[in-house]
Structure formats: C-alpha cells, structure tokens
Short mmCIF file of C-alpha atoms in Angstrom, two decimals:
data_model
loop_
_atom_site.label_atom_id
_atom_site.label_comp_id
_atom_site.label_asym_id
_atom_site.label_seq_id
_atom_site.Cartn_x
_atom_site.Cartn_y
_atom_site.Cartn_z
CA UNK M 24 -19.98 39.16 7.04
CA UNK M 25 -17.85 38.92 9.50
CA UNK M 26 -16.51 35.93 9.33
CA UNK M 27 -18.04 32.21 7.68
CA UNK M 28 -20.55 30.83 10.12
CA UNK M 29 -19.50 27.61 11.49
CA UNK M 30 -20.34 24.67 8.96
CA UNK M 31 -21.46 22.31 13.13
CA UNK M 32 -23.24 23.95 15.03
CA UNK M 33 -22.03 25.76 18.45
CA UNK M 34 -23.95 24.92 21.69
CA UNK M 35 -22.71 28.71 23.27
CA UNK M 36 -20.95 31.50 22.99
CA UNK M 37 -20.72 35.03 23.41
CA UNK M 38 -19.16 38.83 23.57
CA UNK M 39 -17.76 39.16 26.75
CA UNK M 40 -15.86 43.58 25.29
CA UNK M 41 -14.85 44.90 22.51
CA UNK M 42 -11.89 47.03 22.28
CA UNK M 43 -9.08 48.10 19.55
CA UNK M 44 -7.65 50.56 17.87
CA UNK M 45 -9.33 52.97 15.34
CA UNK M 46 -9.52 51.26 12.10
CA UNK M 47 -10.91 48.55 13.73
CA UNK M 48 -13.00 47.24 16.73
CA UNK M 49 -11.52 43.91 19.03
CA UNK M 50 -14.61 40.91 19.69
CA UNK M 51 -13.59 38.60 22.10
CA UNK M 52 -15.64 35.92 22.78
CA UNK M 53 -16.04 32.63 24.35
CA UNK M 54 -17.83 29.06 23.48
CA UNK M 55 -17.97 25.77 23.41
CA UNK M 56 -18.83 23.05 20.23
CA UNK M 57 -21.34 20.99 20.41
CA UNK M 58 -20.95 16.81 19.27
CA UNK M 59 -19.65 14.03 20.96
CA UNK M 60 -15.85 16.52 22.11
CA UNK M 61 -17.32 19.59 23.08
CA UNK M 62 -14.70 21.81 23.35
CA UNK M 63 -14.06 25.21 24.46
CA UNK M 64 -12.69 28.26 23.11
CA UNK M 65 -12.51 32.08 23.12
CA UNK M 66 -12.07 34.62 19.83
CA UNK M 67 -10.63 37.63 19.49
CA UNK M 68 -12.02 38.63 15.99
CA UNK M 69 -11.75 42.17 13.93
CA UNK M 70 -15.45 44.34 13.64
CA UNK M 71 -14.22 46.80 11.20
CA UNK M 72 -16.52 50.65 10.14
CA UNK M 73 -17.02 51.72 6.96
CA UNK M 74 -14.21 50.12 4.85
CA UNK M 75 -15.76 46.93 5.39
CA UNK M 76 -14.03 43.84 6.01
CA UNK M 77 -10.93 42.46 4.94
CA UNK M 78 -11.25 39.76 2.40
CA UNK M 79 -7.44 38.51 2.63
CA UNK M 80 -7.91 37.67 6.52
CA UNK M 81 -5.51 34.77 7.69
CA UNK M 82 -7.65 33.40 10.57
CA UNK M 83 -5.04 31.67 12.98
CA UNK M 84 -5.96 28.87 15.15
CA UNK M 85 -3.89 28.23 18.65
CA UNK M 86 -3.17 25.08 20.93
CA UNK M 87 -1.52 24.69 24.03
CA UNK M 88 0.90 23.03 26.37
CA UNK M 89 0.73 20.32 29.42
CA UNK M 90 0.38 23.21 32.02
CA UNK M 91 -1.85 26.06 29.87
CA UNK M 92 -4.94 27.00 28.68
CA UNK M 93 -6.76 28.34 26.13
CA UNK M 94 -6.92 31.47 28.69
CA UNK M 95 -2.85 31.96 28.86
CA UNK M 96 -2.71 32.99 25.46
CA UNK M 97 -5.75 35.82 26.31
CA UNK M 98 -3.99 36.61 29.02
CA UNK M 99 -0.72 37.46 26.59
CA UNK M 100 -2.88 39.44 24.92
CA UNK M 101 -1.74 37.36 21.59
CA UNK M 102 -5.50 37.02 20.86
CA UNK M 103 -6.37 40.74 20.74
CA UNK M 104 -3.47 41.85 19.60
CA UNK M 105 -4.03 39.22 16.18
CA UNK M 106 -7.52 40.75 16.86
CA UNK M 107 -6.28 44.46 15.69
CA UNK M 108 -4.24 43.29 12.58
CA UNK M 109 -6.66 42.04 10.98
CA UNK M 110 -7.01 38.49 11.67
CA UNK M 111 -8.97 36.58 13.32
CA UNK M 112 -7.54 34.11 16.07
CA UNK M 113 -8.55 31.39 18.43
CA UNK M 114 -7.71 29.29 20.97
CA UNK M 115 -8.26 26.21 22.56
CA UNK M 116 -9.17 24.41 24.68
CA UNK M 117 -7.88 21.00 24.05
CA UNK M 118 -9.60 17.44 25.56
CA UNK M 119 -9.03 17.48 29.06
CA UNK M 120 -7.30 20.76 29.76
CA UNK M 121 -9.88 23.83 31.76
CA UNK M 122 -12.95 23.22 30.58
CA UNK M 123 -13.73 21.02 27.62
CA UNK M 124 -14.21 17.14 28.87
CA UNK M 125 -11.83 14.55 28.26
CA UNK M 126 -12.14 13.28 25.19
CA UNK M 127 -11.56 9.46 24.16
CA UNK M 128 -10.28 11.08 20.23
CA UNK M 129 -7.30 12.09 21.77
CA UNK M 130 -6.06 8.00 22.27
CA UNK M 131 -5.03 7.72 18.95
CA UNK M 132 -3.26 9.42 15.95
CA UNK M 133 -6.00 9.36 13.83
CA UNK M 134 -8.26 10.30 16.56
CA UNK M 135 -6.35 13.85 17.11
CA UNK M 136 -6.34 14.03 13.23
CA UNK M 137 -9.96 14.48 12.93
CA UNK M 138 -10.70 15.97 16.02
CA UNK M 139 -8.33 19.15 15.51
CA UNK M 140 -10.16 18.42 11.83
CA UNK M 141 -13.59 18.67 13.09
CA UNK M 142 -12.87 22.08 15.24
CA UNK M 143 -11.95 23.87 11.77
CA UNK M 144 -15.04 23.09 9.84
CA UNK M 145 -16.86 23.71 12.95
CA UNK M 146 -15.71 26.52 13.79
CA UNK M 147 -15.58 27.36 9.90
CA UNK M 148 -12.49 28.23 9.62
CA UNK M 149 -10.54 28.34 6.08
CA UNK M 150 -7.16 26.82 6.64
CA UNK M 151 -5.87 28.46 9.06
CA UNK M 152 -2.51 29.15 10.96
CA UNK M 153 -2.34 26.89 13.29
CA UNK M 154 0.12 27.80 16.35
CA UNK M 155 1.49 24.36 18.18
CA UNK M 156 3.16 24.70 22.07
CA UNK M 157 4.95 21.62 23.31
CA UNK M 158 2.16 19.04 24.35
CA UNK M 159 0.10 20.41 21.39
CA UNK M 160 2.91 18.59 19.60
CA UNK M 161 1.25 15.71 19.55
CA UNK M 162 -2.12 17.02 17.83
CA UNK M 163 -0.57 18.94 15.60
CA UNK M 164 2.60 16.51 13.79
CA UNK M 165 0.57 14.12 12.62
CA UNK M 166 -2.18 16.57 11.03
CA UNK M 167 1.04 18.70 9.52
CA UNK M 168 2.09 15.37 8.47
CA UNK M 169 -0.66 13.52 6.47
CA UNK M 170 -2.78 16.01 5.72
CA UNK M 171 -0.65 19.83 6.25
CA UNK M 172 -2.79 21.73 3.30
CA UNK M 173 -5.45 21.75 5.41
CA UNK M 174 -3.66 24.90 6.61
CA UNK M 175 -2.18 27.73 5.57
CA UNK M 176 1.02 27.85 7.87
CA UNK M 177 2.09 26.48 10.94
CA UNK M 178 3.50 27.18 14.01
CA UNK M 179 5.26 24.41 16.29
CA UNK M 180 6.64 26.47 19.34
CA UNK M 181 9.79 22.73 21.11
CA UNK M 182 6.65 20.93 20.54
CA UNK M 183 6.79 17.33 21.64
CA UNK M 184 6.71 13.58 19.41
CA UNK M 185 8.93 15.16 16.61
CA UNK M 186 11.84 12.56 17.00
CA UNK M 187 8.82 10.56 15.73
CA UNK M 188 8.50 11.00 12.25
CA UNK M 189 11.71 10.64 9.32
CA UNK M 190 13.35 12.99 7.49
CA UNK M 191 11.28 11.99 4.06
CA UNK M 192 7.66 12.59 6.06
CA UNK M 193 9.61 16.07 7.11
CA UNK M 194 10.32 17.08 3.70
CA UNK M 195 7.06 16.88 2.16
CA UNK M 196 5.39 19.31 4.52
CA UNK M 197 4.18 22.11 1.79
CA UNK M 198 3.59 24.89 3.88
CA UNK M 199 5.46 27.54 5.62
CA UNK M 200 6.84 26.71 8.70
CA UNK M 201 8.10 28.78 11.58
CA UNK M 202 9.71 27.34 15.04
CA UNK M 203 9.80 29.25 17.54
CA UNK M 204 12.63 28.10 20.16
CA UNK M 205 13.67 29.75 23.39
CA UNK M 206 18.31 29.78 24.02
CA UNK M 207 17.54 28.25 27.50
CA UNK M 208 15.56 25.07 26.52
CA UNK M 209 18.06 22.93 26.41
CA UNK M 210 15.76 19.92 25.58
CA UNK M 211 12.64 20.02 23.20
CA UNK M 212 13.57 23.40 21.94
CA UNK M 213 16.68 21.90 20.42
CA UNK M 214 15.17 18.70 19.46
CA UNK M 215 12.40 19.97 17.44
CA UNK M 216 14.72 22.36 15.94
CA UNK M 217 17.22 20.03 14.36
CA UNK M 218 13.84 17.74 13.31
CA UNK M 219 11.50 20.39 12.18
CA UNK M 220 13.76 22.02 10.15
CA UNK M 221 13.67 19.22 7.46
CA UNK M 222 11.40 21.10 6.62
CA UNK M 223 11.69 22.58 2.92
CA UNK M 224 9.98 26.01 3.78
CA UNK M 225 10.95 27.13 7.42
CA UNK M 226 11.62 30.01 8.58
CA UNK M 227 13.41 30.23 12.47
CA UNK M 228 12.70 31.89 15.39
CA UNK M 229 15.50 31.78 17.95
CA UNK M 230 13.69 33.96 21.35
CA UNK M 231 16.68 35.42 23.75
CA UNK M 232 16.61 34.69 27.25
CA UNK M 233 14.05 32.71 26.77
CA UNK M 234 13.17 28.81 28.51
CA UNK M 235 10.59 25.78 27.38
CA UNK M 236 8.02 28.66 27.22
CA UNK M 237 9.09 30.48 25.25
CA UNK M 238 6.31 32.34 24.54
CA UNK M 239 5.87 33.34 28.36
CA UNK M 240 9.17 34.46 28.85
CA UNK M 241 9.02 37.10 25.80
CA UNK M 242 5.78 37.34 24.85
CA UNK M 243 6.84 41.04 22.63
CA UNK M 244 9.83 39.12 20.53
CA UNK M 245 6.96 36.27 20.27
CA UNK M 246 4.18 38.37 18.97
CA UNK M 247 6.66 40.53 16.10
CA UNK M 248 8.14 37.65 14.63
CA UNK M 249 4.27 36.01 14.62
CA UNK M 250 3.23 39.13 12.89
CA UNK M 251 5.82 38.94 10.74
CA UNK M 252 5.08 35.49 10.23
CA UNK M 253 1.43 36.03 8.91
CA UNK M 254 2.44 38.89 7.48
CA UNK M 255 4.07 37.55 4.64
CA UNK M 256 1.51 34.08 3.78
CA UNK M 257 -0.98 37.70 2.51
#
C-alpha cells in the first residue's frame, strides 16, 4: 500500500491534483480529522510507478506560525517538493487557525502534547519528523522534551517558548535536530538558538538575508537544508 491506513477515522479527504517527476507522481489532498478536535490538513505523497513504494520513506509533519496556516507550506512548494523526493508531507491548521476550529486541548501543555500525538495516530504517521516554526513551539517543544521518542527528527524554526525549559531537559533529548533561523532574526532566532543548541544531536542552519519567517524569505535555502537533513535520517 502507498501509506498506512489511519487508526482513527478521517472525516473527509479529497485529491486535488497530480504532478511530479517521471519516477513518481505526486498526489495532493486535503482532509479533516474526526474527533473532539477536528483538524484540517493538507497532504502530499509520492505515487510510485513500476518500482513500487519505498519502504524507508519518512513522514514529515509541518506546523505553522501565528500569521500562517497549512496553506503556507503548499504555497511555498514545500509539500510537493518533499513528495517528489519520496517523502510523505503533511501540514496542519492548528486549533483556531485556518479551517480548524478552536479547541480546549491547546489550553495546557499536556493538552497540546496529546493533541499532536492524536494527530500522529489519526493520520497513521510513524515517527514523523516534526517541523515547527515560531508560535507552534508551544505544541512541539513539550512533545520533544516529554516524548521525543515518538519522533524521528525535529526541525525547530525560531520557536517560541525555548526559555521555559532547562539545560538538563534539552540535554535529555536524543533525536536528531536541525535548528533553523534567519540571520536577521535577532529576537526569537538568537534566543531559540542559544537554548536549542543544548540538544546533543543538533545541527545549525542559518539562512542568510532572512528574518523571523526565514523559510518565507529564503525558501530555496530552507528547502536545501531541510532535504539534506531528511536524507541524513535515512
């Protein structure tokens, strides 16, 4: 099969388009999870031809910043690019953003951890790489620090909340981490870097001539470092 069937029901989903390089087509679709916190998502995944699907494919889950939604990653071409390179890429509208209703799950740290874990289970993701810019650090950091073993990798992009945790907590994180920030982001970029670099298995990628939303300012640089990191996890 192309990908694992979700363990929980998905309320709706439809295919939007197909495109891609000769060795694999790319399917793009949108959907909404069922349950207490219905979440809108966008997904791109490779459709292989004669060679069949790759068994070592990595799933990548994208969160978003306060001024953005799941559509940001589609508009940047990130979802399609990853699918063209053999990855399954999913971006979410977090509770209260885009086409996802607000949820009481985001009111507490444990609630946010449980929310992301529920999404991972619902969409049938196996140890995904979690990409988390800015505001979404409120969701990703507690998960990485409390249950990082559920992830294959972590890509924080100047996330909020890094100063809320101790050096000892960061040093316990054992998953490979790509720390991304813009060289012109002198606030959250530098602050998050100083905290996150205490994670033992980290790599730092500074995007040049880029501000806080560095992946928006320099998408080509961002895509290059992200693909390089993902390839290193295979």
